[in-house]
Coordinates of N, CA and C in Angstrom, one line a residue:
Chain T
X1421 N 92.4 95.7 89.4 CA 92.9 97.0 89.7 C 94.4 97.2 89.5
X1422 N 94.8 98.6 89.0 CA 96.1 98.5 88.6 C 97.0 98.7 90.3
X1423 N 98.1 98.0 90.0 CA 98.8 98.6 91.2 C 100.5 98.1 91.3
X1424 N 101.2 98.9 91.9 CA 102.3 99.0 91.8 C 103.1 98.9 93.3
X1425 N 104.4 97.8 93.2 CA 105.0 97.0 94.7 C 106.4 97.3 94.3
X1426 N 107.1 97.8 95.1 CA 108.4 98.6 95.1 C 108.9 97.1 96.5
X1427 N 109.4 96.3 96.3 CA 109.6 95.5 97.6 C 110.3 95.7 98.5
X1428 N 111.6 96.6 97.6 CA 112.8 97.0 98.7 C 112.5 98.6 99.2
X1429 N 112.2 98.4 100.7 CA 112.8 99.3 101.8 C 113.2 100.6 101.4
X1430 N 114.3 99.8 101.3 CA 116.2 100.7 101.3 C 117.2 99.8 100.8
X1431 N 117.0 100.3 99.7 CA 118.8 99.5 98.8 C 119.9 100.3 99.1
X1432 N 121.4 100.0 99.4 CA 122.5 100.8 100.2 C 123.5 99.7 99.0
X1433 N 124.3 101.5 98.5 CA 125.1 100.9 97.7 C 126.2 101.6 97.9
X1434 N 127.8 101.3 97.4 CA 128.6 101.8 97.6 C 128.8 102.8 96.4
X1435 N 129.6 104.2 96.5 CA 129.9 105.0 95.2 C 130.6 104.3 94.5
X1436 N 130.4 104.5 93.5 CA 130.7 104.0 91.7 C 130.2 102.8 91.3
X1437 N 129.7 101.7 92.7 CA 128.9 100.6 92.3 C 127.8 100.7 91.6
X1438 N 127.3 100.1 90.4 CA 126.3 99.8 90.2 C 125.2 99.3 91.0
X1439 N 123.9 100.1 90.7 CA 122.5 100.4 91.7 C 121.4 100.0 90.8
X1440 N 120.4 99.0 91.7 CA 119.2 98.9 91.2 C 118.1 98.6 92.1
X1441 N 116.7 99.6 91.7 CA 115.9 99.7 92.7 C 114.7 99.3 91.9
X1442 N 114.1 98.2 92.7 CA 113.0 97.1 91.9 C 111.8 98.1 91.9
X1443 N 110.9 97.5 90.8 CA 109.6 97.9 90.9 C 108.6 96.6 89.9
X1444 N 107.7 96.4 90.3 CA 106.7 95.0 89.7 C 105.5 95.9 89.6
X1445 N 104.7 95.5 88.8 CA 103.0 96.7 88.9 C 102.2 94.5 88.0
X1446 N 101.1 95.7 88.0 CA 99.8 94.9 88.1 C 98.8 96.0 87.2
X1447 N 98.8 95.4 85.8 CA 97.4 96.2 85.1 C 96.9 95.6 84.1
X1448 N 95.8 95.6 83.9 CA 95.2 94.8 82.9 C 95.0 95.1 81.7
X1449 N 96.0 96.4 80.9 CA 96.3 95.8 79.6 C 97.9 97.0 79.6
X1450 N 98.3 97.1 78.4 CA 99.9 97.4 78.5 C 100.1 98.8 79.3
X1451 N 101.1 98.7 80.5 CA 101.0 100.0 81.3 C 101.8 101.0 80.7
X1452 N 101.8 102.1 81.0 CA 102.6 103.3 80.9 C 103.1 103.7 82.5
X1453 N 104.8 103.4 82.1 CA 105.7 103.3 83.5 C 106.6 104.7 83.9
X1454 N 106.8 104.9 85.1 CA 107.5 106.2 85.1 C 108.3 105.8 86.2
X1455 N 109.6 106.6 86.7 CA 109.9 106.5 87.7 C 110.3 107.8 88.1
X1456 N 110.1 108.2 88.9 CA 110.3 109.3 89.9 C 110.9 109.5 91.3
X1457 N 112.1 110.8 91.3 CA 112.9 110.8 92.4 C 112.6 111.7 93.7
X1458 N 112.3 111.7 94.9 CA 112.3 112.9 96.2 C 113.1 113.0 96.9
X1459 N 113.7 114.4 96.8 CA 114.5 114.7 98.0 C 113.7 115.5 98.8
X1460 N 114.4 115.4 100.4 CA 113.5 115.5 101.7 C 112.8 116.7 101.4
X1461 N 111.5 116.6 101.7 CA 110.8 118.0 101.9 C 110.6 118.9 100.7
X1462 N 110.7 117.9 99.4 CA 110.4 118.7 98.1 C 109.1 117.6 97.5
X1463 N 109.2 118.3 96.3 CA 108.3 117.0 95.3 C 109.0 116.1 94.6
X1464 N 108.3 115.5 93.6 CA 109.1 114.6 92.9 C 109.4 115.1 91.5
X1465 N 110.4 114.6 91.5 CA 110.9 114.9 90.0 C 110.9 113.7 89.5
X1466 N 110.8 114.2 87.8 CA 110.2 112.6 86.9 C 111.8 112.6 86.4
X1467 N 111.9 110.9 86.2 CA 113.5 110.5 86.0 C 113.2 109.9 84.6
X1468 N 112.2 109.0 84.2 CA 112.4 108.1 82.9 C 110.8 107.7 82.8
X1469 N 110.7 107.7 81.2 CA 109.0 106.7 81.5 C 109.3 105.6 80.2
X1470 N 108.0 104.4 80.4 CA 108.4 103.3 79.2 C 106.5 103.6 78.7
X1471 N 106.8 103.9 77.9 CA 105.2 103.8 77.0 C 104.8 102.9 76.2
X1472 N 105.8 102.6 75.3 CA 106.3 101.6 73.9 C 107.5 101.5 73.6
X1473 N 107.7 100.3 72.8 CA 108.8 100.3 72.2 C 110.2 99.9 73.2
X1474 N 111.5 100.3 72.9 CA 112.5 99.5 73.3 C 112.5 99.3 74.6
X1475 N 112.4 97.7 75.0 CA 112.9 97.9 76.5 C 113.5 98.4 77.5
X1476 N 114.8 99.2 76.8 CA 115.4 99.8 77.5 C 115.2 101.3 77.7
X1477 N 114.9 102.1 78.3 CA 114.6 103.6 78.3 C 115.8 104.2 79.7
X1478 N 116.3 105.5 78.8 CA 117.3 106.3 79.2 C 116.8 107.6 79.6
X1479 N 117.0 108.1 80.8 CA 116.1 109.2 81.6 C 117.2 110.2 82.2
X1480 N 117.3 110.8 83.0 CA 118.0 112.0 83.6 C 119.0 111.5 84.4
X1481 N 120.4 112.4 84.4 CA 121.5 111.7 85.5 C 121.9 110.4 85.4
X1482 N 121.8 110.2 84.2 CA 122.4 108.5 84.1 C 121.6 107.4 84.4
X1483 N 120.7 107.8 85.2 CA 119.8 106.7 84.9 C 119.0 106.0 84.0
X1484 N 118.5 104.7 84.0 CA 117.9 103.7 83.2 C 116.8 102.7 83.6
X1485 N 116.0 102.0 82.9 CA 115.0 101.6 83.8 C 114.7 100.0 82.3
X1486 N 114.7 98.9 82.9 CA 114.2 97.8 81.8 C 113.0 97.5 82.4
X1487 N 112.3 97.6 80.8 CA 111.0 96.7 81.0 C 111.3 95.7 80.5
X1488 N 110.5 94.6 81.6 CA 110.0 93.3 81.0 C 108.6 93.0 81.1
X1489 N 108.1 92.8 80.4 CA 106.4 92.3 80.1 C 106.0 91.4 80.7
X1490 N 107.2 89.8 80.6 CA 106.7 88.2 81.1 C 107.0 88.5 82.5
X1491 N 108.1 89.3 83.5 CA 108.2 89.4 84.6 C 107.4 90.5 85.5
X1492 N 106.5 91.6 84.2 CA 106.1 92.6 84.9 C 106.7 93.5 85.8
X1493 N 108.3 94.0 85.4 CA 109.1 94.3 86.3 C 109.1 95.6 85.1
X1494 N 109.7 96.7 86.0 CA 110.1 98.2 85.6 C 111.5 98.6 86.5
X1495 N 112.5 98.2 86.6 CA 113.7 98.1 87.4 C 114.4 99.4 87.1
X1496 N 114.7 100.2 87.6 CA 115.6 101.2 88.0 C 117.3 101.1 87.9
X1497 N 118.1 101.1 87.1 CA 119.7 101.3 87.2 C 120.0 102.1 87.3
X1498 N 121.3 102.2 87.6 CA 122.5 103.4 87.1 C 124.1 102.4 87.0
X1499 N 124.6 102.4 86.3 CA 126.1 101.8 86.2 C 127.1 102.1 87.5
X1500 N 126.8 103.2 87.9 CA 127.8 104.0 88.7 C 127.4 105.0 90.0
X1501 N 126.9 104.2 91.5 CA 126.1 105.3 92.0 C 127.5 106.7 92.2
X1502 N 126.2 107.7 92.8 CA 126.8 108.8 93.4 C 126.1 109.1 94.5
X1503 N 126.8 109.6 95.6 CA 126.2 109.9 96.8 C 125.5 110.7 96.8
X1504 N 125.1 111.7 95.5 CA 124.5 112.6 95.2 C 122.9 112.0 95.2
X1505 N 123.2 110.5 94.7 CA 121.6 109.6 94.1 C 121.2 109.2 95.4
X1506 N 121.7 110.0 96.7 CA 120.9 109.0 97.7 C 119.4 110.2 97.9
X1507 N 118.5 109.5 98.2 CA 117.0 109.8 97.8 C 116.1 108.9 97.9
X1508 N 114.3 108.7 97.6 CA 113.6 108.3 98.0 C 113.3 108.2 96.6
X1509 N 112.9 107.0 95.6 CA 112.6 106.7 94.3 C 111.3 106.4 94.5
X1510 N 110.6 106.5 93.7 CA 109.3 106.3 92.9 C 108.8 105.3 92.2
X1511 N 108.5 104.4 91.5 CA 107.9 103.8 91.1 C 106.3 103.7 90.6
X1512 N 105.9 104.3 89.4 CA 104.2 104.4 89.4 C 103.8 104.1 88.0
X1513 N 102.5 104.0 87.7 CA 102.1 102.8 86.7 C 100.6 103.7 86.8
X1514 N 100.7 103.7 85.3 CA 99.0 104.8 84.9 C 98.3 103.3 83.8
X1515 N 97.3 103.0 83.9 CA 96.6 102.2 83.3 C 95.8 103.4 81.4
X1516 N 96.6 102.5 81.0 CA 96.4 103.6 79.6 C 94.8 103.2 79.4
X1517 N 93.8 102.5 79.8 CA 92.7 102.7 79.4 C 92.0 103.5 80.4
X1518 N 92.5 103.9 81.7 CA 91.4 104.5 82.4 C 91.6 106.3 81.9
X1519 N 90.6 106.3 80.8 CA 90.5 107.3 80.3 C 91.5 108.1 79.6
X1520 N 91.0 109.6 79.6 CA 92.2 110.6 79.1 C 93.4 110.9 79.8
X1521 N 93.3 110.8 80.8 CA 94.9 110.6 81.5 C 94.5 109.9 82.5
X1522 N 93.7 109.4 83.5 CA 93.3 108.4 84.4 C 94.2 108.2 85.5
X1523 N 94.5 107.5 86.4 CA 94.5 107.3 87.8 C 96.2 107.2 87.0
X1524 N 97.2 107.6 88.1 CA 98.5 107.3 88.1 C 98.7 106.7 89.4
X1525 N 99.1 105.7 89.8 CA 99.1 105.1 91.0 C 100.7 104.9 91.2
X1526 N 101.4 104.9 92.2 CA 102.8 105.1 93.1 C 102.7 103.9 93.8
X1527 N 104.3 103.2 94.1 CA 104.6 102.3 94.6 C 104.9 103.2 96.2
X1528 N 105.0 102.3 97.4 CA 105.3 102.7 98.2 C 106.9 103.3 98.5
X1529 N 107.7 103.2 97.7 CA 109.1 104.2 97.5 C 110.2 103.1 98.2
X1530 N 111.1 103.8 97.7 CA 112.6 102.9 97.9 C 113.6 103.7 98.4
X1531 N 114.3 103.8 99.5 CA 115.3 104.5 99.9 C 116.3 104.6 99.1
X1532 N 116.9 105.2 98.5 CA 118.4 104.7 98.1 C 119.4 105.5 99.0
X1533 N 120.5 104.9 99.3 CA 121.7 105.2 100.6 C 122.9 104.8 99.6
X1534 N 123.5 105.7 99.2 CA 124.9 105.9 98.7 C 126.0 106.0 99.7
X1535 N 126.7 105.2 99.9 CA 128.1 105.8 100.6 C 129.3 105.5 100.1
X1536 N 130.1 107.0 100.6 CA 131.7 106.6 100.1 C 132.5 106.0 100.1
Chain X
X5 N 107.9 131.7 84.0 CA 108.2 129.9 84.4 C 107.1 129.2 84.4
X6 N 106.9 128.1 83.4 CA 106.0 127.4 83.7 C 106.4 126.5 84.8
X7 N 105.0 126.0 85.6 CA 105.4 125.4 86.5 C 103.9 125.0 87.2
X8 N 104.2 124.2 88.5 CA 102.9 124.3 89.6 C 103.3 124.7 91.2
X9 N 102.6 124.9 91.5 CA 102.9 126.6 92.8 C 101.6 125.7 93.7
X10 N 102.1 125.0 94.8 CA 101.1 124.9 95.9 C 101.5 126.1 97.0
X11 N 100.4 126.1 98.1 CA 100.6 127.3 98.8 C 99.4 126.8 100.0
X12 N 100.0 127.1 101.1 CA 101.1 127.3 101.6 C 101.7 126.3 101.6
X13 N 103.3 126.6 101.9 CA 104.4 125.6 102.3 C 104.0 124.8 103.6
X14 N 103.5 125.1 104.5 CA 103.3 125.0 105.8 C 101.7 125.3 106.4
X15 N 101.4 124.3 107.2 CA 100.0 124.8 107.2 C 99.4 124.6 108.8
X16 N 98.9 124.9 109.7 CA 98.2 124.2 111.2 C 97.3 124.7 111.0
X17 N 96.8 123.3 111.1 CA 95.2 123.5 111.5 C 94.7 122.7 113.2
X18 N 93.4 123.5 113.7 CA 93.3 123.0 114.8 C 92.3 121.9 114.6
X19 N 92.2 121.1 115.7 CA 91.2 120.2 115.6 C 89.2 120.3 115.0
X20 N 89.0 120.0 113.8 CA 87.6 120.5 114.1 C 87.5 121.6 112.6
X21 N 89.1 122.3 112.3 CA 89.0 123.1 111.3 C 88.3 122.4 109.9
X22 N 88.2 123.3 109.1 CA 88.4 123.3 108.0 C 89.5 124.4 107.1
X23 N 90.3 123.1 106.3 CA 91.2 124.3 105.8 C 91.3 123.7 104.3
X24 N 91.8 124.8 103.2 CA 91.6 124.4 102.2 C 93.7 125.1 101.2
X25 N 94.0 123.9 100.8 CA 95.5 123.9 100.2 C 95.2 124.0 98.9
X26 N 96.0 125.1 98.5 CA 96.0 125.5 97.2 C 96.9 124.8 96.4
X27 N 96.7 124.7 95.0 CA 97.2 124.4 93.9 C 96.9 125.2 92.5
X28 N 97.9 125.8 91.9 CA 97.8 126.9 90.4 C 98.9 126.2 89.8
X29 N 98.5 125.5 88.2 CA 99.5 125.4 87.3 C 99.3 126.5 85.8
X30 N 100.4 126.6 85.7 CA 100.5 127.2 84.5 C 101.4 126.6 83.0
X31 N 100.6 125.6 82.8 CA 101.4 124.1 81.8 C 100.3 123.9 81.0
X32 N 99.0 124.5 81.4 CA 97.8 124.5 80.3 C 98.0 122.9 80.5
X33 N 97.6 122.3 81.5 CA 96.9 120.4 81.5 C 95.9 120.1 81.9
X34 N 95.5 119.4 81.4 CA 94.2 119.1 81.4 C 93.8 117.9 83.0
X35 N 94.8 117.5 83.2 CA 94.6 116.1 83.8 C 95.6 117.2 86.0
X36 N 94.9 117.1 87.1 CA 95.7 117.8 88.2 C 95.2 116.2 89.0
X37 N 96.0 116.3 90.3 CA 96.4 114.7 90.8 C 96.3 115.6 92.6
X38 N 95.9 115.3 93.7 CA 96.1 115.4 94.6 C 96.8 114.0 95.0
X39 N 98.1 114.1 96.2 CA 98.3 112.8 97.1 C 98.5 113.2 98.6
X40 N 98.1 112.3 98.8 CA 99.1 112.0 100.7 C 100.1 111.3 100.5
X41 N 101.1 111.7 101.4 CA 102.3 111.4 101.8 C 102.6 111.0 103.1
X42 N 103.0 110.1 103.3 CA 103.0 109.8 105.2 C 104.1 108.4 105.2
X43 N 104.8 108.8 105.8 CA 106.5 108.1 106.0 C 106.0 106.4 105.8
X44 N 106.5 105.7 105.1 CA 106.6 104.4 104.7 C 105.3 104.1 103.5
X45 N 104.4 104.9 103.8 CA 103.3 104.6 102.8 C 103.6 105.0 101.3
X46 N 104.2 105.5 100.7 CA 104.2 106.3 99.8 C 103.2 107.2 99.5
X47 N 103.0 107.4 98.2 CA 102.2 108.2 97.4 C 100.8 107.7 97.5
X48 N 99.5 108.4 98.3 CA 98.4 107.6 97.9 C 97.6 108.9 97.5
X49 N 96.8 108.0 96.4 CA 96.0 109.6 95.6 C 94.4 109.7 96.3
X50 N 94.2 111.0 96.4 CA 93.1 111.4 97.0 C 91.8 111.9 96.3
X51 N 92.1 112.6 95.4 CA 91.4 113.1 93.8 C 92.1 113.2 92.9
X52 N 91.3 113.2 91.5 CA 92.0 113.4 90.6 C 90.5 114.2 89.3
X53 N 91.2 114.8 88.8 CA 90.5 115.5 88.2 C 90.9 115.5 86.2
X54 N 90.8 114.7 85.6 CA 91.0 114.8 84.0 C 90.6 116.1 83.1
X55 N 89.5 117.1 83.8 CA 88.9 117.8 82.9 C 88.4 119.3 83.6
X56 N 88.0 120.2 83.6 CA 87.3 121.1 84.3 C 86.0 120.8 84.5
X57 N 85.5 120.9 85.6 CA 84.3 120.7 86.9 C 83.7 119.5 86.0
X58 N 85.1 118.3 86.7 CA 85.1 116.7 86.5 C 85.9 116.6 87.1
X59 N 85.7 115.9 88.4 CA 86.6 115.0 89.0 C 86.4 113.5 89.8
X60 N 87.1 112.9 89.8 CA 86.8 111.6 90.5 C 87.9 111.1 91.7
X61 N 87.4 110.4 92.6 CA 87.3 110.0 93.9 C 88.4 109.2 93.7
X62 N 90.1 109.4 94.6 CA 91.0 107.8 94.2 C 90.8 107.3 95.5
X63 N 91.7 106.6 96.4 CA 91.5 105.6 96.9 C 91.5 106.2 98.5
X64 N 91.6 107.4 99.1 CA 91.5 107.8 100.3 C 90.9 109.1 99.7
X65 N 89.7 109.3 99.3 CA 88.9 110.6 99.1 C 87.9 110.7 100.9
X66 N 87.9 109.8 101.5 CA 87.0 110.5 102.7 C 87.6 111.6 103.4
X67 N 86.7 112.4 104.1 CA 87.1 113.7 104.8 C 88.1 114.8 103.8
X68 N 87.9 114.5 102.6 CA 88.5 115.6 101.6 C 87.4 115.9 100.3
X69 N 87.6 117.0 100.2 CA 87.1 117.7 99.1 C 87.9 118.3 98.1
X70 N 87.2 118.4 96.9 CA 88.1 119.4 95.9 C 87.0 119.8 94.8
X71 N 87.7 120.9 94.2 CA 86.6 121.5 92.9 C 87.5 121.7 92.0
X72 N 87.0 122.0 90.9 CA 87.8 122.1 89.2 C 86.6 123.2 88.6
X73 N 86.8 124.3 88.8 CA 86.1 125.8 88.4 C 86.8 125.6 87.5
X74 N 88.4 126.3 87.2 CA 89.2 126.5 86.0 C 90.1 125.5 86.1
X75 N 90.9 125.7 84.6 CA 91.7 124.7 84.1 C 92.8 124.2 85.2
X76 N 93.3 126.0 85.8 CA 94.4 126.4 86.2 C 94.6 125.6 87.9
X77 N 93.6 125.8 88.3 CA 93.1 125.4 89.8 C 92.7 124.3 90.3
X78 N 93.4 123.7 91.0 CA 92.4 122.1 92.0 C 92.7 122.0 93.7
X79 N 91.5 123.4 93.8 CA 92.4 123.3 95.7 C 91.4 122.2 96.1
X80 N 92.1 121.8 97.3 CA 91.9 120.6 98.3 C 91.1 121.0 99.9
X81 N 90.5 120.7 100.0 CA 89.6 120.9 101.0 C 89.6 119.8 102.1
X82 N 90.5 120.4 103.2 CA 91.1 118.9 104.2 C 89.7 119.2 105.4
X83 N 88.5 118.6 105.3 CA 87.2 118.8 106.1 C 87.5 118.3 107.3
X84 N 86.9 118.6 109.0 CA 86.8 118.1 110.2 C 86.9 116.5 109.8
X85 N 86.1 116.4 108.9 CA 86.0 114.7 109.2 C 86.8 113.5 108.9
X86 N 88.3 114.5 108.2 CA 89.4 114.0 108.4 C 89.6 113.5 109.6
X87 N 89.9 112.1 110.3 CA 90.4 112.4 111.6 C 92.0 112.1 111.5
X88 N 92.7 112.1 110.7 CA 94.2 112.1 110.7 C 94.8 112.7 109.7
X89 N 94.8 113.8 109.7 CA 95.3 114.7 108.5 C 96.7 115.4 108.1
X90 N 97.3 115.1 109.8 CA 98.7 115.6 109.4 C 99.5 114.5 108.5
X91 N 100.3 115.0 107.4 CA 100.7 114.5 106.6 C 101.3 115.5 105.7
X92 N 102.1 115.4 104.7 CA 102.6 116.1 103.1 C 101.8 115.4 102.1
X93 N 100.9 116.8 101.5 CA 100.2 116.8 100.8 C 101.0 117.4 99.4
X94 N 100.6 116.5 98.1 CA 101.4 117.1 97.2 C 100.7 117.2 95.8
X95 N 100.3 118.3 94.9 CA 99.4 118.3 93.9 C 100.1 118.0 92.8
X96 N 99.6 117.5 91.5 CA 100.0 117.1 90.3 C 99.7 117.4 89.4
X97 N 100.4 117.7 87.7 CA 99.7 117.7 86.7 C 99.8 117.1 85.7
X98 N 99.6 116.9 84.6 CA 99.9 116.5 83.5 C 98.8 116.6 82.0
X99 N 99.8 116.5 80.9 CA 99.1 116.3 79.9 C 98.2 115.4 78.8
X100 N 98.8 114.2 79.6 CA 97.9 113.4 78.8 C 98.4 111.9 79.3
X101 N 98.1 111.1 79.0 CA 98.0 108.9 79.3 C 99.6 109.0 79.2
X102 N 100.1 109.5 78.2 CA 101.7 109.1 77.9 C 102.3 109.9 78.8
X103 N 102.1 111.4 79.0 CA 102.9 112.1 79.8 C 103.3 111.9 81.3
X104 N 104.5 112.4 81.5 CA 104.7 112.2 82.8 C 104.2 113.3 83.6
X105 N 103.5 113.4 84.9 CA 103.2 114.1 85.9 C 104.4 115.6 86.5
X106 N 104.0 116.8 86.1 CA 104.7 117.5 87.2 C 104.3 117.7 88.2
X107 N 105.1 118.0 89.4 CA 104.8 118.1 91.2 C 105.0 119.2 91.4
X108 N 104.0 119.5 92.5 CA 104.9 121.2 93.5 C 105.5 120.9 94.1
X109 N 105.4 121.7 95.3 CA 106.7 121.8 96.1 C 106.2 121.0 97.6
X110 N 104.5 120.7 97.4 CA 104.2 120.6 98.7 C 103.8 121.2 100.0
X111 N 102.5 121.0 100.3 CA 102.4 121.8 101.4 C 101.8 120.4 102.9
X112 N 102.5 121.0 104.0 CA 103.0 120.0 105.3 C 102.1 120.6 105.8
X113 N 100.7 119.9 106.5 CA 99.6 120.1 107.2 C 100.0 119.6 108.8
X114 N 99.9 120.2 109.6 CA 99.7 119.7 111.2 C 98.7 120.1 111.7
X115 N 98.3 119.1 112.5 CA 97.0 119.5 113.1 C 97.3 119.8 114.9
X116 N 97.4 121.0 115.1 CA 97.9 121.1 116.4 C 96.6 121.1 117.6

């Protein structure tokens, strides 16, 4: 079964520090990765996805996300936070064989805490 | 504006009710996602629907229902036999394996 582990909580970073918020999944053949952001009391907005091709994928607001295959990781950056990126991140992982679009499954989320 | 429009924002229900949360996209997708929301859990999916009047059961479908009449529509049907239903409820859509998911706005159930 496919499934997706966000480990950290709440990552707390300082402004202009460089920020990374983990994600690891679980699927039994090549996944299709997204990451997604919520502020309080809305939905989520989509930030970046990795389908194929370069490891590295560039998404909205400066963020970035590397895939690795051998560690099964989908990692979240940004070079530079802003207190603006503090929010509740996503992490979710669609198994490309279950069907025409099929189950999209969500990590249990990641706080991120920016301060000045 | 394309988009997706849940309704209500806000919702009480009393013990025993049946109530039913809407969801209308206008993105022409084929594939709509119901979730629960409930502080530390994340995102867990309840139905999901790939097709019109086709849908399948994700991992907390008890005490919930839903139908797929048209493209446009996937309301959610929170039954009595929910027994813990307060939560943010959030519908989804998308177009295809590669695409990414758009969200509404959410609608906040309490069971008073």
């Amino acid at each position: 079964a496919q499934s997706v582990a966000q480990p950290e909580d709440q990552v707390n970073v300082a402004e202009g520090n460089p920020l990374t918020v983990k994600c690891t999944y679980s699927v039994s053949g090549n996944p299709y990765l997204f990451w997604y952001v919520q502020y309080p009391n809305r939905g989520l907005q989509f930030l970046l996805k990795y389908i194929t091709g370069d490891n590295l994928v560039k998404g909205s607001y400066g963020f970035e996300a590397e895939f690795n295959k051998s560690q099964t990781s989908f990692h979240l950056k940004k070079p530079s936070a802003l207190v603006s990126d503090s929010a509740l991140y996503f992490c979710a992982v669609r198994d490309p064989g279950s069907g025409n679009t099929g189950k999209l499954i969500f990590g249990q989320g990641t706080t991120l805490q920016v301060k000045p | 504006d394309g988009g997706i429009t849940q309704s209500p924002k806000y919702l009480f229900r009393k013990e025993g009710q049946n109530v039913t949360l809407s969801c209308e996209q206008n993105l022409n997708h084929d594939a709509m996602y119901w979730y629960r929301q409930d502080p530390g859990q994340g995102l867990r999916l309840i139905y999901y629907s790939q097709i019109v009047n086709d849908f399948q059961k994700g991992d907390i479908a008890e005490g919930y229902s839903v139908s797929r009449e048209k493209k446009e529509s996937f309301p959610l049907t929170v039954t009595s036999a929910q027994k813990n239903p307060t939560a943010f409820y959030l519908c989804a859509s998308s177009s295809g394996r590669q695409a990414e998911a758009f969200f509404g706005q959410g609608t906040r159930l309490t069971v008073v």
